[in-house]
PDB file of C-alpha atoms in Angstrom:
ATOM      1  CA  GLU A   1      -0.002   0.050   0.081  1.00 94.00           C
ATOM      2  CA  VAL A   2       1.334   3.480  -1.023  1.00 95.00           C
ATOM      3  CA  GLN A   3       1.630   5.719   1.936  1.00 97.00           C
ATOM      4  CA  LEU A   4       2.735   9.363   1.730  1.00 98.00           C
ATOM      5  CA  VAL A   5       3.171  11.226   5.016  1.00 98.00           C
ATOM      6  CA  GLU A   6       3.653  14.965   4.979  1.00 98.00           C
ATOM      7  CA  SER A   7       5.223  17.124   7.733  1.00 98.00           C
ATOM      8  CA  GLY A   8       6.699  20.683   8.420  1.00 98.00           C
ATOM      9  CA  GLY A   9       3.519  22.737   8.214  1.00 97.00           C
ATOM     10  CA  GLY A  10       2.565  25.410  10.555  1.00 97.00           C
ATOM     11  CA  LEU A  11       2.169  29.101  11.351  1.00 97.00           C
ATOM     12  CA  VAL A  12       4.589  31.467   9.721  1.00 98.00           C
ATOM     13  CA  GLN A  13       4.761  35.303   9.446  1.00 98.00           C
ATOM     14  CA  PRO A  14       4.552  36.962   5.889  1.00 97.00           C
ATOM     15  CA  GLY A  15       8.032  36.895   4.261  1.00 98.00           C
ATOM     16  CA  GLY A  16       9.097  33.836   6.240  1.00 98.00           C
ATOM     17  CA  SER A  17      10.106  30.416   5.215  1.00 98.00           C
ATOM     18  CA  LEU A  18       9.006  26.771   5.673  1.00 98.00           C
ATOM     19  CA  ARG A  19      10.365  23.349   4.539  1.00 98.00           C
ATOM     20  CA  LEU A  20       7.634  20.653   3.944  1.00 98.00           C
ATOM     21  CA  SER A  21       8.722  16.932   3.818  1.00 98.00           C
ATOM     22  CA  CYS A  22       6.922  13.935   2.473  1.00 98.00           C
ATOM     23  CA  SER A  23       8.031  10.652   3.521  1.00 98.00           C
ATOM     24  CA  ALA A  24       6.992   7.920   1.023  1.00 98.00           C
ATOM     25  CA  SER A  25       6.608   4.188   1.326  1.00 97.00           C
ATOM     26  CA  GLY A  26       4.904   1.123  -0.459  1.00 95.00           C
ATOM     27  CA  LEU A  27       6.402   2.280  -3.997  1.00 94.00           C
ATOM     28  CA  THR A  28       9.437   2.329  -5.774  1.00 95.00           C
ATOM     29  CA  PHE A  29      10.058   5.966  -4.785  1.00 96.00           C
ATOM     30  CA  SER A  30      12.962   6.438  -7.385  1.00 96.00           C
ATOM     31  CA  SER A  31      10.830   5.410 -10.337  1.00 95.00           C
ATOM     32  CA  HIS A  32       8.046   8.130 -10.013  1.00 95.00           C
ATOM     33  CA  ALA A  33       7.489  11.880 -10.475  1.00 95.00           C
ATOM     34  CA  MET A  34       6.133  13.550  -7.492  1.00 97.00           C
ATOM     35  CA  HIS A  35       4.047  16.594  -6.970  1.00 98.00           C
ATOM     36  CA  TRP A  36       2.865  19.113  -4.463  1.00 98.00           C
ATOM     37  CA  VAL A  37      -0.709  20.271  -4.807  1.00 98.00           C
ATOM     38  CA  ARG A  38      -2.413  22.779  -2.377  1.00 98.00           C
ATOM     39  CA  VAL A  39      -6.013  23.665  -1.644  1.00 96.00           C
ATOM     40  CA  ARG A  40      -6.713  27.023  -0.275  1.00 92.00           C
ATOM     41  CA  GLN A  41      -9.844  27.758   1.599  1.00 79.00           C
ATOM     42  CA  ALA A  42     -10.734  31.045   0.268  1.00 78.00           C
ATOM     43  CA  PRO A  43     -13.786  31.225  -1.857  1.00 75.00           C
ATOM     44  CA  GLY A  44     -13.141  30.029  -5.502  1.00 72.00           C
ATOM     45  CA  LYS A  45      -9.712  28.743  -4.588  1.00 82.00           C
ATOM     46  CA  GLY A  46      -9.788  25.007  -4.959  1.00 90.00           C
ATOM     47  CA  LEU A  47      -6.911  22.756  -6.049  1.00 96.00           C
ATOM     48  CA  GLU A  48      -3.689  24.112  -7.465  1.00 97.00           C
ATOM     49  CA  HIS A  49      -0.853  22.001  -8.824  1.00 98.00           C
ATOM     50  CA  VAL A  50       2.050  23.793  -7.145  1.00 98.00           C
ATOM     51  CA  SER A  51       5.086  21.953  -8.177  1.00 98.00           C
ATOM     52  CA  THR A  52       6.435  18.779  -9.885  1.00 97.00           C
ATOM     53  CA  ILE A  53       9.705  16.844 -10.043  1.00 97.00           C
ATOM     54  CA  SER A  54      10.831  13.958 -12.308  1.00 95.00           C
ATOM     55  CA  SER A  55      11.832  10.554 -10.882  1.00 95.00           C
ATOM     56  CA  THR A  56      15.517  11.359 -10.912  1.00 95.00           C
ATOM     57  CA  GLY A  57      15.126  14.946  -9.655  1.00 95.00           C
ATOM     58  CA  GLY A  58      16.555  16.270 -12.906  1.00 95.00           C
ATOM     59  CA  SER A  59      13.568  18.102 -13.969  1.00 95.00           C
ATOM     60  CA  THR A  60      11.175  20.472 -12.050  1.00 97.00           C
ATOM     61  CA  ASP A  61       8.267  22.826 -12.707  1.00 97.00           C
ATOM     62  CA  TYR A  62       6.236  25.348 -10.868  1.00 97.00           C
ATOM     63  CA  ALA A  63       3.068  27.077 -10.932  1.00 97.00           C
ATOM     64  CA  ASP A  64       3.446  30.709 -11.744  1.00 96.00           C
ATOM     65  CA  SER A  65       2.095  31.858  -8.351  1.00 95.00           C
ATOM     66  CA  VAL A  66       5.163  30.222  -6.620  1.00 97.00           C
ATOM     67  CA  LYS A  67       7.947  30.417  -9.194  1.00 97.00           C
ATOM     68  CA  GLY A  68      10.959  31.915  -7.832  1.00 98.00           C
ATOM     69  CA  ARG A  69       9.845  31.459  -4.301  1.00 98.00           C
ATOM     70  CA  PHE A  70       9.469  27.664  -3.932  1.00 98.00           C
ATOM     71  CA  THR A  71      11.918  24.917  -4.746  1.00 98.00           C
ATOM     72  CA  ILE A  72      11.145  21.192  -4.889  1.00 98.00           C
ATOM     73  CA  SER A  73      13.704  18.568  -4.522  1.00 98.00           C
ATOM     74  CA  ARG A  74      13.781  14.724  -3.613  1.00 98.00           C
ATOM     75  CA  ASP A  75      16.291  12.368  -1.793  1.00 98.00           C
ATOM     76  CA  ASN A  76      15.733   9.060  -3.424  1.00 97.00           C
ATOM     77  CA  SER A  77      18.093   7.458  -0.961  1.00 97.00           C
ATOM     78  CA  LYS A  78      15.629   8.479   1.671  1.00 98.00           C
ATOM     79  CA  ASN A  79      12.416   8.135  -0.175  1.00 98.00           C
ATOM     80  CA  THR A  80      11.525  11.779   0.659  1.00 98.00           C
ATOM     81  CA  LEU A  81      10.094  14.663  -1.168  1.00 98.00           C
ATOM     82  CA  TYR A  82      10.680  18.238  -0.141  1.00 98.00           C
ATOM     83  CA  LEU A  83       9.219  21.634  -0.819  1.00 98.00           C
ATOM     84  CA  GLN A  84      11.187  24.668   0.358  1.00 98.00           C
ATOM     85  CA  MET A  85       8.930  27.723   0.570  1.00 98.00           C
ATOM     86  CA  ASN A  86      10.555  31.192   0.861  1.00 98.00           C
ATOM     87  CA  SER A  87       8.923  34.783   0.878  1.00 98.00           C
ATOM     88  CA  LEU A  88       5.642  33.304   2.122  1.00 98.00           C
ATOM     89  CA  ARG A  89       2.504  35.432   1.539  1.00 96.00           C
ATOM     90  CA  PRO A  90      -0.750  35.205   3.125  1.00 94.00           C
ATOM     91  CA  ASP A  91      -2.377  33.727   0.063  1.00 94.00           C
ATOM     92  CA  ASP A  92       0.024  30.633   0.257  1.00 96.00           C
ATOM     93  CA  THR A  93      -2.230  29.588   3.229  1.00 96.00           C
ATOM     94  CA  ALA A  94      -3.427  26.259   2.321  1.00 97.00           C
ATOM     95  CA  VAL A  95      -3.332  22.622   2.987  1.00 97.00           C
ATOM     96  CA  TYR A  96      -0.394  21.237   1.048  1.00 98.00           C
ATOM     97  CA  TYR A  97      -0.677  17.521  -0.381  1.00 98.00           C
ATOM     98  CA  CYS A  98       2.306  15.300  -1.352  1.00 98.00           C
ATOM     99  CA  VAL A  99       0.915  13.473  -4.509  1.00 98.00           C
ATOM    100  CA  THR A 100       2.066  10.943  -6.955  1.00 95.00           C
ATOM    101  CA  ASP A 101       0.787   9.350 -10.339  1.00 93.00           C
ATOM    102  CA  VAL A 102       1.732   5.647 -10.005  1.00 88.00           C
ATOM    103  CA  ASP A 103      -0.223   4.304 -13.062  1.00 87.00           C
ATOM    104  CA  THR A 104      -0.797   7.097 -15.447  1.00 89.00           C
ATOM    105  CA  ALA A 105       1.331  10.233 -15.734  1.00 88.00           C
ATOM    106  CA  MET A 106      -0.258  13.356 -14.029  1.00 91.00           C
ATOM    107  CA  VAL A 107      -3.413  11.307 -12.986  1.00 94.00           C
ATOM    108  CA  PHE A 108      -2.975  11.755  -9.221  1.00 96.00           C
ATOM    109  CA  ASP A 109      -3.982   8.305  -7.650  1.00 95.00           C
ATOM    110  CA  HIS A 110      -2.147   8.640  -4.350  1.00 97.00           C
ATOM    111  CA  TRP A 111      -2.313  11.520  -1.995  1.00 98.00           C
ATOM    112  CA  GLY A 112      -0.958  12.207   1.522  1.00 98.00           C
ATOM    113  CA  GLN A 113      -3.157  13.413   4.298  1.00 97.00           C
ATOM    114  CA  GLY A 114      -1.729  17.026   3.929  1.00 97.00           C
ATOM    115  CA  THR A 115      -0.192  19.528   6.121  1.00 98.00           C
ATOM    116  CA  LEU A 116      -1.409  22.847   6.846  1.00 97.00           C
ATOM    117  CA  VAL A 117       0.433  26.171   6.289  1.00 97.00           C
ATOM    118  CA  THR A 118      -0.831  29.260   7.677  1.00 96.00           C
ATOM    119  CA  VAL A 119       0.822  32.685   6.727  1.00 96.00           C
ATOM    120  CA  SER A 120      -0.308  35.226   8.967  1.00 95.00           C
ATOM    121  CA  SER A 121       1.050  37.973  11.241  1.00 95.00           C
TER     122      SER A 121
ATOM    123  CA  ASP B   1      -2.472  27.803 -19.896  1.00 91.00           C
ATOM    124  CA  ILE B   2      -5.697  25.630 -19.923  1.00 95.00           C
ATOM    125  CA  VAL B   3      -8.357  27.071 -17.677  1.00 96.00           C
ATOM    126  CA  MET B   4     -10.962  24.635 -16.301  1.00 97.00           C
ATOM    127  CA  THR B   5     -14.394  25.976 -15.456  1.00 97.00           C
ATOM    128  CA  GLN B   6     -16.951  23.937 -13.464  1.00 97.00           C
ATOM    129  CA  SER B   7     -20.643  24.453 -13.263  1.00 96.00           C
ATOM    130  CA  PRO B   8     -22.612  25.041 -11.054  1.00 96.00           C
ATOM    131  CA  ASP B   9     -20.293  26.080  -8.151  1.00 95.00           C
ATOM    132  CA  SER B  10     -22.741  24.330  -5.828  1.00 96.00           C
ATOM    133  CA  LEU B  11     -25.515  21.731  -6.197  1.00 96.00           C
ATOM    134  CA  VAL B  12     -28.343  20.564  -3.944  1.00 97.00           C
ATOM    135  CA  VAL B  13     -29.761  17.134  -4.782  1.00 97.00           C
ATOM    136  CA  SER B  14     -32.232  14.813  -2.964  1.00 97.00           C
ATOM    137  CA  LEU B  15     -31.070  11.319  -1.833  1.00 97.00           C
ATOM    138  CA  GLY B  16     -31.588   8.815  -4.683  1.00 97.00           C
ATOM    139  CA  GLU B  17     -31.633  11.694  -7.535  1.00 97.00           C
ATOM    140  CA  ARG B  18     -29.133  12.193 -10.204  1.00 98.00           C
ATOM    141  CA  ALA B  19     -26.412  14.800  -9.868  1.00 98.00           C
ATOM    142  CA  THR B  20     -24.723  16.330 -12.755  1.00 98.00           C
ATOM    143  CA  ILE B  21     -21.500  18.418 -12.844  1.00 98.00           C
ATOM    144  CA  ASN B  22     -20.190  20.092 -15.740  1.00 98.00           C
ATOM    145  CA  CYS B  23     -16.587  20.945 -16.571  1.00 98.00           C
ATOM    146  CA  LYS B  24     -15.410  23.093 -19.614  1.00 98.00           C
ATOM    147  CA  SER B  25     -11.776  23.565 -20.717  1.00 98.00           C
ATOM    148  CA  SER B  26     -10.662  26.698 -22.588  1.00 98.00           C
ATOM    149  CA  GLN B  27      -8.916  24.455 -25.177  1.00 97.00           C
ATOM    150  CA  SER B  28      -9.478  20.839 -26.279  1.00 97.00           C
ATOM    151  CA  VAL B  29      -7.847  18.242 -24.019  1.00 97.00           C
ATOM    152  CA  LEU B  30      -8.278  15.628 -26.631  1.00 97.00           C
ATOM    153  CA  TYR B  31      -5.097  14.145 -27.881  1.00 95.00           C
ATOM    154  CA  SER B  32      -5.738  13.239 -31.491  1.00 92.00           C
ATOM    155  CA  SER B  33      -3.022  10.602 -31.942  1.00 94.00           C
ATOM    156  CA  SER B  34      -4.483   8.486 -28.982  1.00 93.00           C
ATOM    157  CA  ASN B  35      -7.998   9.490 -29.196  1.00 95.00           C
ATOM    158  CA  LYS B  36      -7.960  10.091 -25.520  1.00 97.00           C
ATOM    159  CA  ASN B  37      -9.301  13.069 -23.415  1.00 98.00           C
ATOM    160  CA  TYR B  38      -6.769  14.051 -20.691  1.00 97.00           C
ATOM    161  CA  LEU B  39      -9.534  14.715 -18.228  1.00 98.00           C
ATOM    162  CA  ALA B  40      -9.870  13.440 -14.596  1.00 98.00           C
ATOM    163  CA  TRP B  41     -12.421  13.943 -11.772  1.00 98.00           C
ATOM    164  CA  TYR B  42     -11.653  13.859  -8.063  1.00 98.00           C
ATOM    165  CA  GLN B  43     -13.708  13.890  -4.981  1.00 98.00           C
ATOM    166  CA  GLN B  44     -12.802  15.704  -1.717  1.00 97.00           C
ATOM    167  CA  LYS B  45     -14.737  14.919   1.408  1.00 96.00           C
ATOM    168  CA  PRO B  46     -14.391  17.201   4.445  1.00 92.00           C
ATOM    169  CA  GLY B  47     -11.162  16.682   6.292  1.00 92.00           C
ATOM    170  CA  GLN B  48      -9.769  14.154   3.613  1.00 96.00           C
ATOM    171  CA  PRO B  49      -7.488  14.376   0.723  1.00 97.00           C
ATOM    172  CA  PRO B  50      -8.834  14.332  -2.769  1.00 97.00           C
ATOM    173  CA  LYS B  51      -9.732  10.933  -4.129  1.00 98.00           C
ATOM    174  CA  LEU B  52      -9.464   9.966  -7.861  1.00 98.00           C
ATOM    175  CA  LEU B  53     -12.730   8.956  -9.389  1.00 98.00           C
ATOM    176  CA  ILE B  54     -12.285   9.049 -13.124  1.00 98.00           C
ATOM    177  CA  TYR B  55      -9.660   9.307 -15.604  1.00 98.00           C
ATOM    178  CA  TRP B  56      -9.402   9.433 -19.433  1.00 97.00           C
ATOM    179  CA  ALA B  57     -12.756  11.423 -19.080  1.00 98.00           C
ATOM    180  CA  SER B  58     -14.830   8.153 -18.618  1.00 98.00           C
ATOM    181  CA  THR B  59     -12.577   5.493 -17.066  1.00 97.00           C
ATOM    182  CA  ARG B  60     -13.672   4.646 -13.334  1.00 98.00           C
ATOM    183  CA  GLU B  61     -10.840   4.226 -10.950  1.00 97.00           C
ATOM    184  CA  SER B  62     -10.712   0.710  -9.132  1.00 95.00           C
ATOM    185  CA  GLY B  63     -13.124   0.693  -6.289  1.00 96.00           C
ATOM    186  CA  VAL B  64     -15.246   3.626  -7.374  1.00 98.00           C
ATOM    187  CA  PRO B  65     -18.921   2.816  -7.307  1.00 97.00           C
ATOM    188  CA  ASP B  66     -20.536   2.403 -10.749  1.00 96.00           C
ATOM    189  CA  ARG B  67     -23.098   5.215  -9.883  1.00 98.00           C
ATOM    190  CA  PHE B  68     -20.208   7.597 -10.924  1.00 98.00           C
ATOM    191  CA  SER B  69     -19.777   8.125 -14.618  1.00 98.00           C
ATOM    192  CA  GLY B  70     -17.941  10.396 -16.676  1.00 98.00           C
ATOM    193  CA  SER B  71     -18.571  11.461 -20.185  1.00 98.00           C
ATOM    194  CA  GLY B  72     -17.612  14.093 -22.910  1.00 98.00           C
ATOM    195  CA  SER B  73     -14.988  14.932 -25.287  1.00 98.00           C
ATOM    196  CA  GLY B  74     -12.791  17.890 -26.544  1.00 97.00           C
ATOM    197  CA  THR B  75     -13.740  20.824 -24.238  1.00 98.00           C
ATOM    198  CA  ASP B  76     -17.058  19.762 -22.628  1.00 98.00           C
ATOM    199  CA  PHE B  77     -17.159  17.076 -19.881  1.00 98.00           C
ATOM    200  CA  THR B  78     -19.712  15.672 -17.302  1.00 98.00           C
ATOM    201  CA  LEU B  79     -19.582  13.886 -14.115  1.00 98.00           C
ATOM    202  CA  THR B  80     -22.885  12.103 -13.337  1.00 98.00           C
ATOM    203  CA  ILE B  81     -23.895  10.415 -10.170  1.00 98.00           C
ATOM    204  CA  SER B  82     -26.819   8.394 -10.982  1.00 96.00           C
ATOM    205  CA  SER B  83     -28.426   7.949  -7.523  1.00 96.00           C
ATOM    206  CA  LEU B  84     -27.063  10.219  -4.920  1.00 97.00           C
ATOM    207  CA  GLN B  85     -26.179   8.603  -1.581  1.00 97.00           C
ATOM    208  CA  ALA B  86     -25.328  10.403   1.764  1.00 97.00           C
ATOM    209  CA  GLU B  87     -21.579   9.438   1.432  1.00 97.00           C
ATOM    210  CA  ASP B  88     -21.341  11.450  -1.751  1.00 97.00           C
ATOM    211  CA  VAL B  89     -21.482  14.809  -0.152  1.00 97.00           C
ATOM    212  CA  ALA B  90     -18.118  16.399  -1.190  1.00 97.00           C
ATOM    213  CA  VAL B  91     -16.555  18.861  -3.404  1.00 96.00           C
ATOM    214  CA  TYR B  92     -15.764  17.528  -6.887  1.00 98.00           C
ATOM    215  CA  TYR B  93     -13.031  18.772  -9.095  1.00 98.00           C
ATOM    216  CA  CYS B  94     -12.194  18.357 -12.681  1.00 98.00           C
ATOM    217  CA  GLN B  95      -8.550  18.204 -13.774  1.00 98.00           C
ATOM    218  CA  GLN B  96      -6.885  18.483 -17.285  1.00 98.00           C
ATOM    219  CA  TYR B  97      -3.525  16.761 -17.609  1.00 97.00           C
ATOM    220  CA  TYR B  98      -3.081  17.533 -21.347  1.00 96.00           C
ATOM    221  CA  THR B  99      -0.394  19.886 -20.610  1.00 92.00           C
ATOM    222  CA  THR B 100       2.289  17.381 -19.614  1.00 78.00           C
ATOM    223  CA  ARG B 101       4.335  19.039 -16.856  1.00 86.00           C
ATOM    224  CA  MET B 102       1.752  21.206 -14.754  1.00 94.00           C
ATOM    225  CA  CYS B 103      -1.834  20.435 -14.770  1.00 96.00           C
ATOM    226  CA  SER B 104      -4.941  22.700 -13.786  1.00 97.00           C
ATOM    227  CA  PHE B 105      -8.109  22.016 -11.968  1.00 97.00           C
ATOM    228  CA  GLY B 106     -11.519  23.430 -12.002  1.00 97.00           C
ATOM    229  CA  GLN B 107     -12.655  25.635  -9.061  1.00 95.00           C
ATOM    230  CA  GLY B 108     -14.641  22.857  -7.684  1.00 96.00           C
ATOM    231  CA  THR B 109     -18.402  21.956  -7.158  1.00 97.00           C
ATOM    232  CA  LYS B 110     -19.927  21.593  -3.739  1.00 96.00           C
ATOM    233  CA  LEU B 111     -22.485  18.838  -3.554  1.00 97.00           C
ATOM    234  CA  GLU B 112     -24.903  18.853  -0.933  1.00 97.00           C
ATOM    235  CA  ILE B 113     -28.097  16.793   0.112  1.00 96.00           C
ATOM    236  CA  LYS B 114     -31.509  18.483  -0.073  1.00 93.00           C
TER     237      LYS B 114
END
């Protein structure tokens, strides 16, 4: 059974930083792309694909809303995915999910339980 | 960027009745060489992560009840729940994965029981 467990969320002031981690088990981690998806609670703000990283870590991409502020990375020796979030803004407040697409590329078939990031003074 | 627009934003349906959610993409998500629509549907219940229901516009994920069905092609898609059950109360999202590296979701449709 695939398990994805996020950690590292919390309350941070605007302009601050956080590093999210996602520990994966039940899959050959180094064979799969990984993603971060967030859901913001504000009206009209649903799911947003924040970032993606290839299986080797050699290719990454970001939503325009976080480009230049967030960095995705992975350590295949530790089966762990990361999201370094800098220059955080109030509208980054969301539940962040670690996600993978085991069977079909970009079809998100496994999700973690999520970690809440709150950006507020 | 492909923009996904769902309608309605919220929906109230009686138990046992049909629920229909629409999703429109700003450009076609039909890949001509494979004749596949790169469109998925997810269900998110309160306090839970989203759950994959349907992909390739109409292929039900393993374990998803057959009262859930997806249809449509090109730019217009529909998720239908044939006979609403109490456990179907959730927010439903469509997703396009036609753009290979970063996908996009609809804004969500909140489904409630009348």
